[in-house]
Amino acid sequence: MNCIIIEDEMPAQRILKSYIKKIPDLNLKGSFQTASSANLFLKNNDVEVVLLDINLPDIPGIDFIKTVKNPPQVIFTTAYPHYAVSSFELETVVDYLVKPFSFDRFLKAISKAEKLINRQALSEEESIFINVDKTIHKLILNDILYIESARNYISFVTAEKKLTIIDSLKNWKEILSPTQFIQIHKSFIVNSRKVDKFNSSYVYIQNEKISIGRTYKESFQAQMRPSN
């Protein structure tokens, strides 16, 4: 796993680096003293785990991670135990380590992060088989951009193909994960992981512009927007 440290105190950074060196599967890709200096790195590099202090000089760690699109797993490393409850309101927070913490406690947190990452990787490769004109096609769920309904047919659209079968959108809404596949129109379900941008009227996925139905607007925006 690739990780970074965001910690403004150099003694604390040195302790984290010494712990990381003891774990063969954990690779330190960078260390930063401010959230703003780490932000660009996160945008351009593959990072699975962030070791994040809460009391940073530019922006609190909790506030910073809310601004990161598709944030990595977060392990807070802090001297302030009273932020623990609010930190766990963030979905990507794996653990909360209060300084000073032992290597064994650090290893436990890393193990938790690794298990979550492996579980997510498996779910992303989850697949289904669908019958199109007497031919069985394997479809990886995470490859789906959106599902479109037209009369008695639905089409699964990926970047490479479009598979159409006789079925209902309602049926697939009940089958698929409601946090990943969100209905935004009576004729469309979108894969939230594939959304590039959206406004009050449209969702944009790659080159597609899909209308948001009035009935679905509020629930869609509530699911997609980060909490403040």
XYZ file of C-alpha atoms in Angstrom:
228
model
C 0.000 0.000 0.000
C 1.148 3.515 -0.749
C 0.825 6.093 2.013
C 1.695 9.687 2.804
C 2.196 11.590 6.044
C 0.606 14.979 6.673
C 2.103 16.139 9.970
C 3.579 19.532 10.863
C 5.718 18.343 13.794
C 8.998 16.818 12.631
C 9.509 14.535 15.700
C 6.088 13.005 15.023
C 7.005 12.590 11.346
C 10.180 10.749 12.312
C 8.260 8.322 14.534
C 5.762 7.590 11.753
C 8.565 7.036 9.248
C 10.290 4.597 11.598
C 7.018 2.663 12.026
C 6.398 2.586 8.276
C 9.862 1.121 7.649
C 8.943 -1.863 9.826
C 5.983 -2.813 7.600
C 7.188 -4.381 4.308
C 3.925 -3.817 2.393
C 3.654 -0.129 3.342
C 5.388 2.361 1.033
C 5.899 5.973 2.057
C 5.404 8.148 -1.037
C 5.759 11.544 0.619
C 5.628 13.552 3.830
C 4.112 17.014 4.182
C 3.799 19.632 6.902
C 0.630 21.265 5.548
C -2.569 20.014 3.972
C -2.236 22.386 1.026
C 1.186 21.008 0.091
C -0.211 17.451 0.159
C -3.294 18.299 -1.884
C -1.600 18.470 -5.290
C 0.286 15.247 -4.600
C -2.972 13.430 -3.809
C -4.490 14.633 -7.080
C -1.646 13.235 -9.163
C -0.502 10.114 -7.332
C -1.883 6.765 -6.288
C -2.229 6.836 -2.503
C -4.223 4.293 -0.490
C -3.630 5.578 3.054
C -3.146 9.057 4.536
C -1.615 9.431 8.000
C -3.163 12.738 8.924
C -2.715 15.080 11.867
C -5.765 17.086 12.859
C -4.130 20.270 14.117
C -2.356 21.519 10.988
C -1.157 25.113 10.437
C -3.251 25.844 7.329
C -6.478 23.834 7.655
C -7.694 21.272 10.209
C -7.202 17.703 9.007
C -10.917 16.894 9.334
C -11.872 19.864 7.163
C -9.160 19.089 4.637
C -10.167 15.489 3.983
C -13.736 16.651 3.227
C -12.365 18.597 0.264
C -10.516 15.657 -1.296
C -12.327 13.977 -4.176
C -12.352 10.174 -3.762
C -10.221 10.380 -0.618
C -7.921 7.518 0.418
C -8.328 5.656 3.705
C -7.477 8.008 6.575
C -5.736 7.257 9.847
C -5.723 10.294 12.127
C -2.610 10.741 14.264
C -3.210 13.445 16.821
C -2.686 14.621 20.377
C -6.346 15.634 20.679
C -8.666 12.748 21.688
C -11.825 14.895 21.729
C -12.019 15.012 17.904
C -12.481 11.240 17.631
C -16.284 11.226 17.458
C -16.520 13.861 14.723
C -13.697 12.256 12.722
C -15.522 8.932 12.452
C -18.448 10.700 10.779
C -16.242 10.670 7.653
C -16.657 7.440 5.704
C -12.980 7.035 4.841
C -11.650 7.306 8.402
C -10.219 3.926 9.418
C -8.739 4.686 12.824
C -7.859 7.430 15.289
C -4.471 7.234 16.999
C -3.804 9.459 19.994
C -0.166 10.441 20.493
C 1.962 8.893 21.801
C 0.977 5.526 20.315
C 2.962 2.310 20.084
C 4.070 0.477 16.975
C 1.616 -2.327 17.794
C -1.261 0.161 17.845
C -0.057 1.662 14.567
C 0.189 -1.797 12.983
C -3.382 -2.567 14.036
C -4.609 0.600 12.287
C -2.686 -0.243 9.112
C -4.119 -3.772 9.130
C -7.643 -2.345 9.340
C -6.936 -0.080 6.379
C -5.518 -2.965 4.339
C -8.613 -5.096 4.948
C -10.914 -2.266 3.847
C -8.858 -1.604 0.716
C -8.879 -5.283 -0.234
C -12.630 -5.467 0.317
C -13.196 -2.446 -1.915
C -10.998 -3.924 -4.636
C -13.071 -7.099 -4.604
C -16.358 -5.200 -4.803
C -15.092 -3.176 -7.747
C -14.474 -6.411 -9.652
C -17.912 -7.799 -8.831
C -19.542 -8.900 -12.050
C -22.837 -10.141 -13.473
C -23.738 -12.194 -16.538
C -26.518 -11.005 -18.798
C -28.145 -12.698 -21.778
C -28.218 -10.574 -24.928
C -29.660 -12.294 -28.015
C -28.805 -15.771 -26.680
C -25.210 -14.757 -25.924
C -24.008 -14.522 -22.312
C -21.949 -11.416 -21.564
C -19.849 -10.799 -18.459
C -20.295 -7.264 -17.142
C -18.118 -5.835 -14.350
C -20.393 -3.625 -12.283
C -17.813 -0.912 -11.735
C -17.409 -0.556 -15.518
C -21.027 0.576 -15.911
C -21.327 4.297 -16.624
C -25.111 4.382 -16.490
C -28.229 2.319 -17.144
C -30.893 3.664 -19.480
C -34.501 2.560 -19.743
C -36.603 2.733 -22.933
C -40.045 1.137 -22.972
C -39.558 -2.513 -21.917
C -35.790 -2.479 -22.429
C -32.805 -1.356 -20.392
C -29.275 -0.725 -21.636
C -26.085 -1.097 -19.626
C -23.623 1.470 -20.976
C -19.867 1.212 -20.396
C -16.981 3.069 -22.033
C -16.580 0.190 -24.522
C -20.059 -1.200 -25.132
C -23.821 -1.016 -24.739
C -25.759 -4.143 -23.767
C -29.551 -4.086 -24.082
C -31.979 -6.560 -22.524
C -35.695 -6.843 -21.787
C -36.074 -5.741 -18.162
C -37.084 -2.814 -15.959
C -35.053 -0.091 -14.320
C -37.009 -0.686 -11.114
C -35.786 -4.265 -10.959
C -32.125 -3.266 -11.246
C -32.482 -0.432 -8.768
C -33.386 -3.081 -6.177
C -30.477 -5.340 -7.182
C -27.590 -2.854 -7.363
C -25.870 -1.023 -4.506
C -27.917 2.134 -3.758
C -24.818 4.067 -2.704
C -23.026 3.412 -5.997
C -25.926 3.252 -8.467
C -28.260 6.205 -8.038
C -31.455 6.874 -9.961
C -31.503 10.456 -11.254
C -34.390 10.230 -13.742
C -37.269 7.884 -14.460
C -35.137 6.540 -17.326
C -31.611 6.666 -15.855
C -29.505 5.155 -13.096
C -25.918 6.428 -12.933
C -22.778 4.952 -11.414
C -21.802 7.591 -8.846
C -18.123 6.591 -9.169
C -18.158 7.594 -12.832
C -19.716 11.049 -12.431
C -17.308 13.731 -13.652
C -19.433 16.699 -12.593
C -23.040 17.735 -12.030
C -25.230 20.754 -11.462
C -28.886 21.224 -10.563
C -30.048 20.017 -13.983
C -27.513 17.589 -15.457
C -25.023 14.843 -14.656
C -21.930 14.589 -16.859
C -20.273 11.199 -17.379
C -17.486 11.188 -19.943
C -19.136 12.584 -23.094
C -22.706 12.069 -21.895
C -25.011 14.747 -20.474
C -27.930 13.213 -18.578
C -30.919 15.134 -17.232
C -31.758 15.013 -13.543
C -35.476 14.487 -12.981
C -37.229 16.828 -10.571
C -38.319 13.926 -8.345
C -34.748 12.657 -7.937
C -32.825 15.933 -7.682
C -32.801 16.370 -3.911
C -31.835 12.800 -3.018
C -29.136 12.650 -5.710
C -27.484 15.882 -4.599
C -27.644 14.795 -0.954
C -25.794 11.580 -1.791
C -23.184 13.189 -4.019
C -22.273 16.331 -2.147
C -19.685 16.097 0.636
C -20.900 16.967 4.100
C -19.915 20.387 5.412
